[in-house]
Amino acid sequence: MNSENKLCVYNTITRKKELFEPINPPFVGMYVCGPTVYGDAHLGNCRTFVSYDLMYRYLLHLGYRVRYVRNITDVGHLVNDADEGDDKIAKKARMEKLEPMEIVQRYTLGFRDVMQKFNTLPPSIEPTATGHILEQIEMTQKLIDNGYAYSVNGSVYFDVIKYNQKFQYGKLSGRVIEELIKTERDLDGQEEKKNTIDFALWKLAKPEHIMRWTSPWGKGFPGWHLECSVMSTKYLGSPFDIHGGGMDLKFPHHECEIAQNVGAEGSEPVKYWLHTNMLTVGGQRMGKSLGNYISPDQLFTGDHKMLSKSYSPMTVRFFMLQTHYASTLDFSDEALKASEKGFRKILNGLKTIKELSYQEKQDIFDEALNKDIEQLSSLCYEGMNDDFNSPKLIANLFNLLKYINSFHNKVLNIGALKPENFILLKTTFITFVENILGLKEEKNNNPNMLDDVLKTLLDTYSEAKNRKDYATVDLIRKEIKKQGILIKDTKEGVEWSYEE
Ligand code: AMP
Ligand code: ZN
């Protein structure tokens, strides 16, 4: 375990910053509500998953053995939060005349691809709701047996009022049950429920509902909240350490999850609830249904009316990490441009520190300089220990970068550093940038880069030939042949082909 470990996290349920003390160290269980795979992930979704990737990476860095579970919602998420209407996936499948599982497959692969572009580490387990129908039926039965759920006409609902007599419904989101009862609208199809605030554990499938399974209550499908209660505790035990998701999931999703787990097992499922804040556009939450949706691909190609140019995945990742996960982050072209500049500075810093050579010069050791490097390095940890405060970390990395550049430009003599502090500077900068912020060079992300470089080389070759500079001509020929490429002089000009 790293000795610097004094990580504090803001716990939504206690509304306090708390020292992070895992239930069973060095193991840490972390569950994050994953995507509902009925469409492409938008940038808002990506922000949430990049935030948890930062946490995952830092916990690993601190030496914890993290089991990171991020589910795929492939059934049960209805268009309407009040347990009525179509299943989002089934609706999309009908519109496109495809099997629901074709929709699931397409958008799951798309999601993984985008997550990889953002350099997020894959979760340890990526369970699906449809893969855990039996366990969901079991939990529903347990809730009926414990008296917290009732079945009506083939559907099963959670009895919130009954639960609230013994436990507290609303403690995570701070909602008061009396207020909820007053404000909850009576929607069509709700008459089966004892109370409008009750929520579905299992729904009877109407004839047009194509995703359905056999259950003790008839053919139906699970409610959306149930899958996370089941899959989190199945893989992480109860209680487990961290449960995450976007702020918009606090209510009703996470509130219902707590009620289900407590109702079934009698104890709280989660020690630390962590919620990420929203990515906004002009102050409004980015959402699929709100029409202010920007996809990662639109950013990577620049093909969107709000963008003046394209931005690389790592620039966008850096843009996200420049704001603390619990603050809102407003999207704009200007902000991205500024992030691109900042990110390039960091990249140049990486290159410089990797190439910087060090020679000890004991006669010029500078105490103040050495202290500063030590302090800035520990401030990087302090930033991250302060509830994964990446902007604080980045500010300190920029301070370290000033030193790196001063050593490189010989404004400061690197020999004035003690050898251990040169190593500290180098490892701190590289580790925090690459391993914790998860930033990397993107040579391979520009698919045209090789073509562009080859074209420049061939142009230089032609120019040299016109000048009758045969030494350069031969040099280019020889060097490029090493890469398996042959240059051919034709009447039309210069061509290249692969060496056979
Ligand atoms: P969904 O696929 O809509 O269920 O959302 C997947 C995850 O993205 C959830 O954790 C949401 O809370 C989160 N999310 C949705 N919209 C945004 C947004 N605008 N900013 C940040 N996170 C979001
Ligand atoms: Zn969930």
Short mmCIF file of C-alpha atoms and ligand atoms in Angstrom, two decimals:
data_model
loop_
_atom_site.label_atom_id
_atom_site.label_comp_id
_atom_site.label_asym_id
_atom_site.label_seq_id
_atom_site.Cartn_x
_atom_site.Cartn_y
_atom_site.Cartn_z
CA MET A 1 0.00 0.00 0.00
CA ASN A 2 1.28 3.45 -0.88
CA SER A 3 2.28 5.41 2.21
CA GLU A 4 0.67 8.56 0.79
CA ASN A 5 -2.76 6.99 1.08
CA LYS A 6 -5.02 9.46 2.86
CA LEU A 7 -7.73 9.43 0.26
CA CYS A 8 -10.94 11.23 1.22
CA VAL A 9 -14.15 10.90 -0.76
CA TYR A 10 -17.40 12.84 -0.68
CA ASN A 11 -20.11 10.38 0.30
CA THR A 12 -23.49 11.39 -1.12
CA ILE A 13 -25.38 9.54 1.58
CA THR A 14 -23.64 11.12 4.59
CA ARG A 15 -23.10 14.38 2.68
CA LYS A 16 -19.57 14.54 4.08
CA LYS A 17 -16.02 14.07 2.95
CA GLU A 18 -14.82 10.87 4.61
CA LEU A 19 -11.52 9.06 4.89
CA PHE A 20 -11.66 6.19 2.42
CA GLU A 21 -11.40 2.98 4.43
CA PRO A 22 -12.30 -0.11 2.41
CA ILE A 23 -14.40 -2.77 4.08
CA ASN A 24 -11.91 -5.52 3.38
CA PRO A 25 -8.54 -4.03 2.38
CA PRO A 26 -6.64 -4.36 0.10
CA PHE A 27 -9.78 -5.32 -1.85
CA VAL A 28 -12.09 -2.62 -3.15
CA GLY A 29 -15.42 -3.28 -4.82
CA MET A 30 -16.68 -0.57 -7.15
CA TYR A 31 -19.95 -0.68 -9.06
CA VAL A 32 -20.92 1.93 -11.65
CA CYS A 33 -24.24 2.06 -13.48
CA GLY A 34 -23.33 1.56 -17.10
CA PRO A 35 -25.06 2.58 -20.31
CA THR A 36 -28.48 1.63 -21.59
CA VAL A 37 -27.46 0.33 -24.99
CA TYR A 38 -30.17 1.64 -27.31
CA GLY A 39 -28.10 4.38 -28.96
CA ASP A 40 -24.62 5.86 -29.20
CA ALA A 41 -23.11 7.13 -25.97
CA HIS A 42 -23.02 10.94 -25.96
CA LEU A 43 -20.31 13.07 -24.48
CA GLY A 44 -22.20 13.42 -21.17
CA ASN A 45 -22.26 9.65 -20.68
CA CYS A 46 -18.57 9.55 -21.55
CA ARG A 47 -17.75 12.18 -18.95
CA THR A 48 -19.25 10.00 -16.24
CA PHE A 49 -17.29 6.93 -17.30
CA VAL A 50 -14.03 8.86 -17.71
CA SER A 51 -14.52 10.14 -14.13
CA TYR A 52 -14.84 6.61 -12.77
CA ASP A 53 -11.87 5.55 -14.86
CA LEU A 54 -9.82 8.22 -13.07
CA MET A 55 -10.96 6.86 -9.69
CA TYR A 56 -10.27 3.27 -10.73
CA ARG A 57 -6.79 4.17 -11.93
CA TYR A 58 -5.97 6.08 -8.74
CA LEU A 59 -7.22 3.29 -6.48
CA LEU A 60 -5.06 0.82 -8.43
CA HIS A 61 -2.11 3.20 -8.12
CA LEU A 62 -2.59 3.32 -4.34
CA GLY A 63 -2.16 -0.45 -4.36
CA TYR A 64 -5.76 -1.57 -3.88
CA ARG A 65 -7.02 -4.68 -5.61
CA VAL A 66 -10.08 -3.26 -7.26
CA ARG A 67 -12.94 -5.24 -8.71
CA TYR A 68 -14.64 -2.74 -10.99
CA VAL A 69 -18.10 -3.78 -12.17
CA ARG A 70 -19.87 -1.68 -14.80
CA ASN A 71 -23.10 -3.13 -16.09
CA ILE A 72 -24.77 -3.00 -19.47
CA THR A 73 -28.49 -2.26 -19.28
CA ASP A 74 -30.00 -4.35 -22.05
CA VAL A 75 -33.58 -4.64 -20.80
CA GLY A 76 -36.01 -2.99 -18.43
CA HIS A 77 -35.19 0.70 -18.92
CA LEU A 78 -38.56 2.08 -19.92
CA VAL A 79 -39.05 5.27 -21.87
CA ASN A 80 -41.04 6.60 -18.94
CA ASP A 81 -39.58 6.53 -15.43
CA ALA A 82 -43.05 5.84 -13.99
CA ASP A 83 -42.93 2.18 -15.07
CA GLU A 84 -45.07 2.65 -18.14
CA GLY A 85 -44.42 2.74 -21.84
CA ASP A 86 -42.00 0.95 -24.07
CA ASP A 87 -38.66 -0.58 -23.24
CA LYS A 88 -36.03 1.73 -24.80
CA ILE A 89 -34.25 -1.15 -26.52
CA ALA A 90 -37.41 -2.88 -27.75
CA LYS A 91 -38.67 0.43 -29.16
CA LYS A 92 -35.47 1.00 -31.10
CA ALA A 93 -35.55 -2.62 -32.35
CA ARG A 94 -39.09 -2.18 -33.64
CA MET A 95 -38.21 1.09 -35.36
CA GLU A 96 -35.24 -0.49 -37.12
CA LYS A 97 -36.91 -3.86 -37.72
CA LEU A 98 -34.15 -5.65 -35.84
CA GLU A 99 -33.95 -8.11 -32.97
CA PRO A 100 -33.51 -6.31 -29.62
CA MET A 101 -30.26 -8.24 -29.15
CA GLU A 102 -28.98 -6.84 -32.46
CA ILE A 103 -29.51 -3.37 -31.05
CA VAL A 104 -27.78 -4.40 -27.82
CA GLN A 105 -24.82 -5.87 -29.68
CA ARG A 106 -24.39 -2.88 -31.98
CA TYR A 107 -24.40 -0.27 -29.23
CA THR A 108 -22.41 -2.36 -26.75
CA LEU A 109 -19.61 -2.71 -29.31
CA GLY A 110 -19.90 1.00 -30.14
CA PHE A 111 -19.71 1.89 -26.46
CA ARG A 112 -16.61 -0.25 -25.87
CA ASP A 113 -14.96 1.27 -28.91
CA VAL A 114 -15.56 4.81 -27.65
CA MET A 115 -14.37 3.88 -24.16
CA GLN A 116 -11.16 2.52 -25.69
CA LYS A 117 -10.65 5.72 -27.70
CA PHE A 118 -10.87 7.67 -24.43
CA ASN A 119 -8.25 5.28 -23.03
CA THR A 120 -10.48 4.05 -20.19
CA LEU A 121 -9.45 0.75 -18.64
CA PRO A 122 -11.97 -2.04 -19.20
CA PRO A 123 -13.98 -2.96 -16.09
CA SER A 124 -13.22 -6.26 -14.35
CA ILE A 125 -16.75 -7.48 -15.03
CA GLU A 126 -19.34 -6.09 -17.45
CA PRO A 127 -22.54 -7.97 -16.55
CA THR A 128 -25.80 -7.59 -18.44
CA ALA A 129 -29.34 -7.37 -17.06
CA THR A 130 -30.59 -10.13 -19.39
CA GLY A 131 -27.83 -12.41 -18.10
CA HIS A 132 -29.23 -12.11 -14.55
CA ILE A 133 -32.97 -12.65 -14.93
CA LEU A 134 -33.03 -15.60 -12.52
CA GLU A 135 -31.32 -13.63 -9.77
CA GLN A 136 -33.76 -10.75 -10.33
CA ILE A 137 -36.70 -13.12 -9.98
CA GLU A 138 -35.13 -14.46 -6.78
CA MET A 139 -34.75 -11.00 -5.26
CA THR A 140 -38.31 -10.09 -6.22
CA GLN A 141 -39.56 -13.25 -4.48
CA LYS A 142 -37.49 -12.41 -1.40
CA LEU A 143 -39.02 -8.93 -1.24
CA ILE A 144 -42.52 -10.45 -1.48
CA ASP A 145 -41.63 -12.93 1.28
CA ASN A 146 -40.28 -10.12 3.47
CA GLY A 147 -43.49 -8.15 2.99
CA TYR A 148 -42.03 -5.27 0.97
CA ALA A 149 -43.50 -6.19 -2.39
CA TYR A 150 -46.87 -7.32 -3.75
CA SER A 151 -47.99 -8.88 -7.00
CA VAL A 152 -50.93 -7.63 -9.05
CA ASN A 153 -52.08 -8.99 -12.41
CA GLY A 154 -48.72 -10.54 -13.22
CA SER A 155 -46.64 -7.52 -12.16
CA VAL A 156 -44.80 -7.04 -8.87
CA TYR A 157 -44.35 -3.66 -7.17
CA PHE A 158 -42.20 -2.49 -4.31
CA ASP A 159 -44.29 -1.20 -1.41
CA VAL A 160 -42.54 2.06 -0.57
CA ILE A 161 -44.93 3.08 2.23
CA LYS A 162 -44.51 -0.26 4.01
CA TYR A 163 -40.73 -0.07 3.63
CA ASN A 164 -40.67 3.46 4.95
CA GLN A 165 -42.39 2.41 8.15
CA LYS A 166 -39.25 0.55 9.14
CA PHE A 167 -36.50 2.14 7.03
CA GLN A 168 -36.02 5.55 5.50
CA TYR A 169 -36.91 5.88 1.82
CA GLY A 170 -35.31 9.00 0.29
CA LYS A 171 -32.21 9.27 2.45
CA LEU A 172 -29.79 9.30 -0.48
CA SER A 173 -31.51 11.94 -2.56
CA GLY A 174 -32.85 13.87 0.43
CA ARG A 175 -36.45 13.44 -0.71
CA VAL A 176 -39.24 13.38 1.83
CA ILE A 177 -41.81 10.68 1.28
CA GLU A 178 -44.82 12.87 2.08
CA GLU A 179 -43.67 15.37 -0.55
CA LEU A 180 -43.13 12.60 -3.06
CA ILE A 181 -46.64 11.29 -2.54
CA LYS A 182 -48.05 14.79 -3.10
CA THR A 183 -46.06 15.53 -6.23
CA GLU A 184 -46.14 12.13 -7.94
CA ARG A 185 -48.60 12.37 -10.80
CA ASP A 186 -51.25 9.77 -11.40
CA LEU A 187 -50.28 8.41 -14.76
CA ASP A 188 -52.22 6.04 -16.95
CA GLY A 189 -51.63 2.42 -16.11
CA GLN A 190 -50.63 3.24 -12.54
CA GLU A 191 -53.89 2.06 -11.01
CA GLU A 192 -52.37 -1.33 -10.21
CA LYS A 193 -50.04 0.23 -7.67
CA LYS A 194 -51.12 0.70 -4.06
CA ASN A 195 -49.37 4.05 -4.14
CA THR A 196 -48.06 6.12 -7.04
CA ILE A 197 -44.55 6.13 -5.52
CA ASP A 198 -44.36 2.32 -5.57
CA PHE A 199 -42.06 1.08 -8.33
CA ALA A 200 -41.97 -2.02 -10.51
CA LEU A 201 -39.78 -4.99 -9.69
CA TRP A 202 -41.35 -7.14 -12.38
CA LYS A 203 -43.73 -6.13 -15.18
CA LEU A 204 -46.21 -8.29 -17.01
CA ALA A 205 -45.36 -8.19 -20.73
CA LYS A 206 -48.10 -6.80 -22.91
CA PRO A 207 -48.63 -8.69 -26.20
CA GLU A 208 -46.50 -6.18 -28.15
CA HIS A 209 -43.64 -6.39 -25.64
CA ILE A 210 -41.02 -8.60 -27.27
CA MET A 211 -38.48 -8.98 -24.47
CA ARG A 212 -40.09 -11.38 -21.98
CA TRP A 213 -39.19 -14.22 -19.60
CA THR A 214 -41.14 -16.80 -17.65
CA SER A 215 -41.56 -16.00 -13.95
CA PRO A 216 -43.75 -17.13 -11.03
CA TRP A 217 -46.02 -14.15 -11.89
CA GLY A 218 -46.33 -14.84 -15.61
CA LYS A 219 -44.35 -13.79 -18.69
CA GLY A 220 -42.70 -10.48 -18.12
CA PHE A 221 -39.50 -8.53 -17.65
CA PRO A 222 -37.60 -6.97 -14.73
CA GLY A 223 -37.82 -3.34 -13.62
CA TRP A 224 -34.76 -1.21 -14.35
CA HIS A 225 -33.63 -0.63 -10.74
CA LEU A 226 -33.53 -4.31 -9.89
CA GLU A 227 -30.63 -5.31 -12.13
CA CYS A 228 -28.16 -3.06 -10.30
CA SER A 229 -29.23 -4.28 -6.84
CA VAL A 230 -28.70 -7.84 -8.01
CA MET A 231 -25.52 -7.55 -10.04
CA SER A 232 -23.63 -5.25 -7.65
CA THR A 233 -24.10 -7.53 -4.64
CA LYS A 234 -23.69 -10.73 -6.64
CA TYR A 235 -20.19 -9.75 -7.71
CA LEU A 236 -19.08 -7.50 -4.84
CA GLY A 237 -20.91 -8.88 -1.80
CA SER A 238 -22.89 -6.77 0.66
CA PRO A 239 -21.95 -4.25 1.77
CA PHE A 240 -19.43 -3.22 -0.88
CA ASP A 241 -17.26 -0.12 -1.04
CA ILE A 242 -18.17 2.27 -3.85
CA HIS A 243 -21.31 2.73 -5.92
CA GLY A 244 -21.31 5.33 -8.64
CA GLY A 245 -23.28 6.83 -11.49
CA GLY A 246 -24.35 10.27 -12.69
CA MET A 247 -26.22 12.63 -10.34
CA ASP A 248 -29.36 12.14 -12.40
CA LEU A 249 -29.46 8.54 -11.15
CA LYS A 250 -29.67 9.46 -7.46
CA PHE A 251 -33.43 9.49 -7.75
CA PRO A 252 -35.24 7.29 -8.43
CA HIS A 253 -32.69 4.72 -9.58
CA HIS A 254 -30.24 4.61 -6.67
CA GLU A 255 -32.88 5.34 -4.06
CA CYS A 256 -34.81 2.32 -5.30
CA GLU A 257 -31.66 0.22 -5.38
CA ILE A 258 -31.04 0.90 -1.68
CA ALA A 259 -34.67 0.08 -0.82
CA GLN A 260 -34.47 -3.21 -2.73
CA ASN A 261 -31.22 -4.34 -1.09
CA VAL A 262 -32.29 -3.27 2.39
CA GLY A 263 -35.73 -4.80 1.92
CA ALA A 264 -34.21 -8.11 0.79
CA GLU A 265 -31.23 -8.35 3.17
CA GLY A 266 -32.02 -5.93 5.99
CA SER A 267 -28.74 -4.03 5.63
CA GLU A 268 -27.27 -1.16 3.62
CA PRO A 269 -25.58 -2.35 0.40
CA VAL A 270 -23.02 0.43 -0.09
CA LYS A 271 -20.41 2.20 2.07
CA TYR A 272 -19.60 5.17 -0.21
CA TRP A 273 -22.04 6.57 -2.77
CA LEU A 274 -20.19 8.75 -5.30
CA HIS A 275 -22.01 10.76 -7.95
CA THR A 276 -20.60 12.53 -10.97
CA ASN A 277 -21.99 15.85 -12.09
CA MET A 278 -23.40 16.63 -15.50
CA LEU A 279 -21.84 17.75 -18.73
CA THR A 280 -23.88 20.73 -19.85
CA VAL A 281 -24.29 22.75 -23.03
CA GLY A 282 -25.11 26.40 -22.42
CA GLY A 283 -25.94 25.41 -18.84
CA GLN A 284 -28.40 22.68 -19.84
CA ARG A 285 -27.69 18.99 -19.21
CA MET A 286 -26.59 17.13 -22.33
CA GLY A 287 -29.10 14.38 -22.95
CA LYS A 288 -30.31 12.20 -25.77
CA SER A 289 -33.86 13.44 -25.48
CA LEU A 290 -32.92 17.12 -25.13
CA GLY A 291 -31.63 17.60 -28.67
CA ASN A 292 -28.30 19.07 -27.50
CA TYR A 293 -26.48 15.85 -28.05
CA ILE A 294 -22.86 15.69 -29.23
CA SER A 295 -21.37 12.32 -30.01
CA PRO A 296 -17.70 11.51 -29.52
CA ASP A 297 -17.37 10.86 -33.26
CA GLN A 298 -18.67 14.33 -34.08
CA LEU A 299 -15.92 15.72 -31.88
CA PHE A 300 -13.24 13.54 -33.41
CA THR A 301 -14.25 14.60 -36.95
CA GLY A 302 -15.29 18.18 -36.13
CA ASP A 303 -18.60 17.54 -37.84
CA HIS A 304 -20.96 19.55 -35.64
CA LYS A 305 -22.33 23.06 -35.86
CA MET A 306 -20.87 23.99 -32.47
CA LEU A 307 -17.34 23.00 -33.47
CA SER A 308 -14.76 25.02 -35.42
CA LYS A 309 -12.45 22.01 -35.77
CA SER A 310 -11.95 18.41 -34.74
CA TYR A 311 -10.56 17.40 -31.35
CA SER A 312 -8.65 14.25 -30.52
CA PRO A 313 -9.91 11.82 -27.87
CA MET A 314 -7.06 12.68 -25.51
CA THR A 315 -7.77 16.40 -25.82
CA VAL A 316 -11.39 15.73 -24.89
CA ARG A 317 -10.32 13.48 -22.01
CA PHE A 318 -8.01 16.23 -20.74
CA PHE A 319 -10.85 18.75 -21.11
CA MET A 320 -13.03 16.56 -18.91
CA LEU A 321 -10.38 16.00 -16.26
CA GLN A 322 -9.64 19.71 -15.93
CA THR A 323 -12.88 19.96 -13.95
CA HIS A 324 -13.62 18.08 -10.74
CA TYR A 325 -16.03 15.20 -11.28
CA ALA A 326 -18.54 16.63 -8.81
CA SER A 327 -18.81 20.01 -10.59
CA THR A 328 -20.77 20.64 -13.74
CA LEU A 329 -18.70 20.96 -16.89
CA ASP A 330 -19.97 23.21 -19.65
CA PHE A 331 -19.13 22.17 -23.16
CA SER A 332 -17.85 24.76 -25.64
CA ASP A 333 -15.55 25.00 -28.63
CA GLU A 334 -13.51 27.71 -26.88
CA ALA A 335 -12.97 25.58 -23.78
CA LEU A 336 -11.86 22.66 -25.95
CA LYS A 337 -9.41 24.87 -27.82
CA ALA A 338 -7.87 25.96 -24.53
CA SER A 339 -7.68 22.31 -23.41
CA GLU A 340 -5.94 21.34 -26.62
CA LYS A 341 -3.20 23.90 -25.91
CA GLY A 342 -2.85 22.70 -22.34
CA PHE A 343 -2.76 19.06 -23.37
CA ARG A 344 -0.02 19.72 -25.93
CA LYS A 345 2.05 21.43 -23.23
CA ILE A 346 1.68 18.33 -21.08
CA LEU A 347 2.64 16.08 -24.02
CA ASN A 348 5.75 18.16 -24.72
CA GLY A 349 6.57 17.93 -21.03
CA LEU A 350 6.33 14.14 -21.19
CA LYS A 351 8.66 14.00 -24.16
CA THR A 352 11.12 16.38 -22.50
CA ILE A 353 11.27 14.61 -19.14
CA LYS A 354 11.74 11.24 -20.82
CA GLU A 355 14.70 12.61 -22.78
CA LEU A 356 16.18 14.81 -20.04
CA SER A 357 19.55 13.55 -18.89
CA TYR A 358 20.80 14.07 -15.38
CA GLN A 359 24.22 14.55 -13.96
CA GLU A 360 24.69 15.03 -10.27
CA LYS A 361 26.60 18.21 -9.26
CA GLN A 362 26.96 18.13 -5.50
CA ASP A 363 28.67 21.53 -5.32
CA ILE A 364 25.57 23.29 -6.64
CA PHE A 365 22.79 21.40 -4.78
CA ASP A 366 19.98 23.84 -4.19
CA GLU A 367 17.99 23.15 -1.02
CA ALA A 368 15.05 25.41 -1.94
CA LEU A 369 14.76 23.84 -5.38
CA ASN A 370 14.87 20.32 -3.95
CA LYS A 371 12.22 21.18 -1.39
CA ASP A 372 9.99 22.65 -4.06
CA ILE A 373 10.12 19.50 -6.18
CA GLU A 374 9.35 17.36 -3.11
CA GLN A 375 6.48 19.62 -2.16
CA LEU A 376 4.97 19.78 -5.62
CA SER A 377 5.11 15.98 -5.88
CA SER A 378 3.27 15.53 -2.62
CA LEU A 379 0.75 18.19 -3.70
CA CYS A 380 -0.09 15.96 -6.67
CA TYR A 381 -1.09 13.28 -4.17
CA GLU A 382 -2.91 15.79 -2.00
CA GLY A 383 -4.96 16.86 -5.00
CA MET A 384 -6.04 13.33 -5.82
CA ASN A 385 -6.54 12.44 -2.15
CA ASP A 386 -8.95 15.33 -1.93
CA ASP A 387 -11.87 13.42 -3.44
CA PHE A 388 -10.03 12.71 -6.72
CA ASN A 389 -9.54 16.41 -7.40
CA SER A 390 -8.00 16.23 -10.87
CA PRO A 391 -7.89 20.01 -11.49
CA LYS A 392 -5.76 20.40 -8.35
CA LEU A 393 -3.51 17.63 -9.62
CA ILE A 394 -3.24 19.23 -13.06
CA ALA A 395 -2.32 22.62 -11.55
CA ASN A 396 0.57 20.96 -9.70
CA LEU A 397 1.65 19.08 -12.80
CA PHE A 398 1.87 22.41 -14.61
CA ASN A 399 4.06 23.71 -11.77
CA LEU A 400 6.32 20.68 -12.16
CA LEU A 401 6.30 21.28 -15.91
CA LYS A 402 7.74 24.77 -15.41
CA TYR A 403 10.74 23.15 -13.73
CA ILE A 404 11.04 20.50 -16.42
CA ASN A 405 11.13 23.21 -19.09
CA SER A 406 13.60 25.32 -17.10
CA PHE A 407 15.96 22.33 -16.82
CA HIS A 408 15.54 21.60 -20.51
CA ASN A 409 16.19 25.22 -21.55
CA LYS A 410 19.13 25.38 -19.11
CA VAL A 411 17.55 28.27 -17.22
CA LEU A 412 18.08 26.03 -14.20
CA ASN A 413 20.85 23.52 -13.81
CA ILE A 414 19.42 20.04 -13.37
CA GLY A 415 22.56 19.04 -11.47
CA ALA A 416 21.26 21.20 -8.61
CA LEU A 417 18.69 18.46 -7.92
CA LYS A 418 19.53 15.55 -5.68
CA PRO A 419 19.47 12.30 -7.67
CA GLU A 420 16.45 11.02 -5.72
CA ASN A 421 14.57 14.22 -6.53
CA PHE A 422 15.36 13.94 -10.22
CA ILE A 423 13.79 10.47 -10.08
CA LEU A 424 10.90 11.84 -8.04
CA LEU A 425 10.25 14.58 -10.60
CA LYS A 426 10.39 12.13 -13.49
CA THR A 427 8.24 9.38 -11.94
CA THR A 428 5.69 11.80 -10.50
CA PHE A 429 5.15 13.56 -13.80
CA ILE A 430 5.03 10.43 -15.94
CA THR A 431 2.95 8.37 -13.49
CA PHE A 432 0.32 11.03 -12.90
CA VAL A 433 -0.01 11.96 -16.57
CA GLU A 434 0.07 8.48 -18.09
CA ASN A 435 -1.18 6.08 -15.43
CA ILE A 436 -3.58 8.20 -13.41
CA LEU A 437 -4.92 10.84 -15.78
CA GLY A 438 -4.71 8.18 -18.50
CA LEU A 439 -3.31 10.59 -21.11
CA LYS A 440 -1.10 9.38 -23.92
CA GLU A 441 0.33 10.39 -27.24
CA GLU A 442 -1.99 9.82 -30.15
CA LYS A 443 0.22 9.11 -33.11
CA ASN A 444 -2.03 6.23 -34.09
CA ASN A 445 -5.22 8.21 -33.74
CA ASN A 446 -4.55 10.23 -36.86
CA PRO A 447 -5.13 7.61 -39.54
CA ASN A 448 -3.72 9.98 -42.18
CA MET A 449 -0.50 10.70 -40.38
CA LEU A 450 1.60 8.07 -42.16
CA ASP A 451 0.23 9.08 -45.56
CA ASP A 452 1.02 12.72 -44.82
CA VAL A 453 4.58 11.92 -43.74
CA LEU A 454 5.12 9.71 -46.81
CA LYS A 455 3.87 12.44 -49.10
CA THR A 456 6.27 14.97 -47.55
CA LEU A 457 9.11 12.52 -48.03
CA LEU A 458 8.24 11.91 -51.70
CA ASP A 459 7.97 15.66 -52.33
CA THR A 460 11.42 16.13 -50.80
CA TYR A 461 12.69 13.28 -53.02
CA SER A 462 11.30 14.94 -56.17
CA GLU A 463 12.77 18.30 -55.25
CA ALA A 464 16.17 16.73 -54.60
CA LYS A 465 15.98 14.98 -57.96
CA ASN A 466 15.17 18.24 -59.76
CA ARG A 467 18.17 19.84 -58.07
CA LYS A 468 20.28 16.85 -59.15
CA ASP A 469 21.09 16.31 -55.46
CA TYR A 470 21.65 12.56 -55.92
CA ALA A 471 23.12 12.05 -52.46
CA THR A 472 19.75 13.02 -50.90
CA VAL A 473 17.83 11.03 -53.52
CA ASP A 474 19.79 7.89 -52.67
CA LEU A 475 19.52 8.47 -48.96
CA ILE A 476 15.72 8.77 -49.08
CA ARG A 477 15.47 5.67 -51.32
CA LYS A 478 17.65 3.65 -48.97
CA GLU A 479 15.94 4.74 -45.74
CA ILE A 480 12.40 4.26 -47.00
CA LYS A 481 13.29 0.79 -48.37
CA LYS A 482 14.04 -0.22 -44.78
CA GLN A 483 10.29 0.26 -44.16
CA GLY A 484 9.45 -2.06 -47.08
CA ILE A 485 8.58 0.78 -49.46
CA LEU A 486 10.04 1.25 -52.94
CA ILE A 487 10.17 4.56 -54.78
CA LYS A 488 9.56 4.42 -58.54
CA ASP A 489 10.36 7.20 -60.99
CA THR A 490 7.75 7.30 -63.73
CA LYS A 491 7.01 9.70 -66.57
CA GLU A 492 4.15 11.14 -64.50
CA GLY A 493 6.32 11.69 -61.47
CA VAL A 494 7.14 9.73 -58.36
CA GLU A 495 5.19 6.70 -57.19
CA TRP A 496 5.64 4.26 -54.37
CA SER A 497 4.79 0.59 -53.88
CA TYR A 498 5.31 -2.10 -51.26
CA GLU A 499 8.49 -4.14 -51.76
CA GLU A 500 7.46 -7.64 -52.86
P1 AMP B 1 -27.71 6.23 -19.71
O1 AMP B 1 -27.11 5.43 -20.83
O2 AMP B 1 -28.56 7.36 -20.18
O3 AMP B 1 -28.42 5.34 -18.72
O4 AMP B 1 -26.53 6.94 -18.92
C1 AMP B 1 -25.31 6.33 -18.61
C2 AMP B 1 -24.58 7.16 -17.57
O5 AMP B 1 -24.31 8.48 -18.06
C3 AMP B 1 -25.37 7.36 -16.27
O6 AMP B 1 -24.48 7.18 -15.17
C4 AMP B 1 -25.84 8.78 -16.34
O7 AMP B 1 -25.98 9.34 -15.06
C5 AMP B 1 -24.71 9.45 -17.09
N1 AMP B 1 -25.10 10.69 -17.80
C6 AMP B 1 -26.18 10.91 -18.59
N2 AMP B 1 -26.21 12.19 -19.05
C7 AMP B 1 -25.09 12.79 -18.56
C8 AMP B 1 -24.51 14.11 -18.69
N3 AMP B 1 -25.08 15.07 -19.42
N4 AMP B 1 -23.34 14.35 -18.03
C9 AMP B 1 -22.74 13.39 -17.30
N5 AMP B 1 -23.22 12.13 -17.13
C10 AMP B 1 -24.39 11.83 -17.76
ZN ZN B 2 -27.85 1.19 -12.01
#
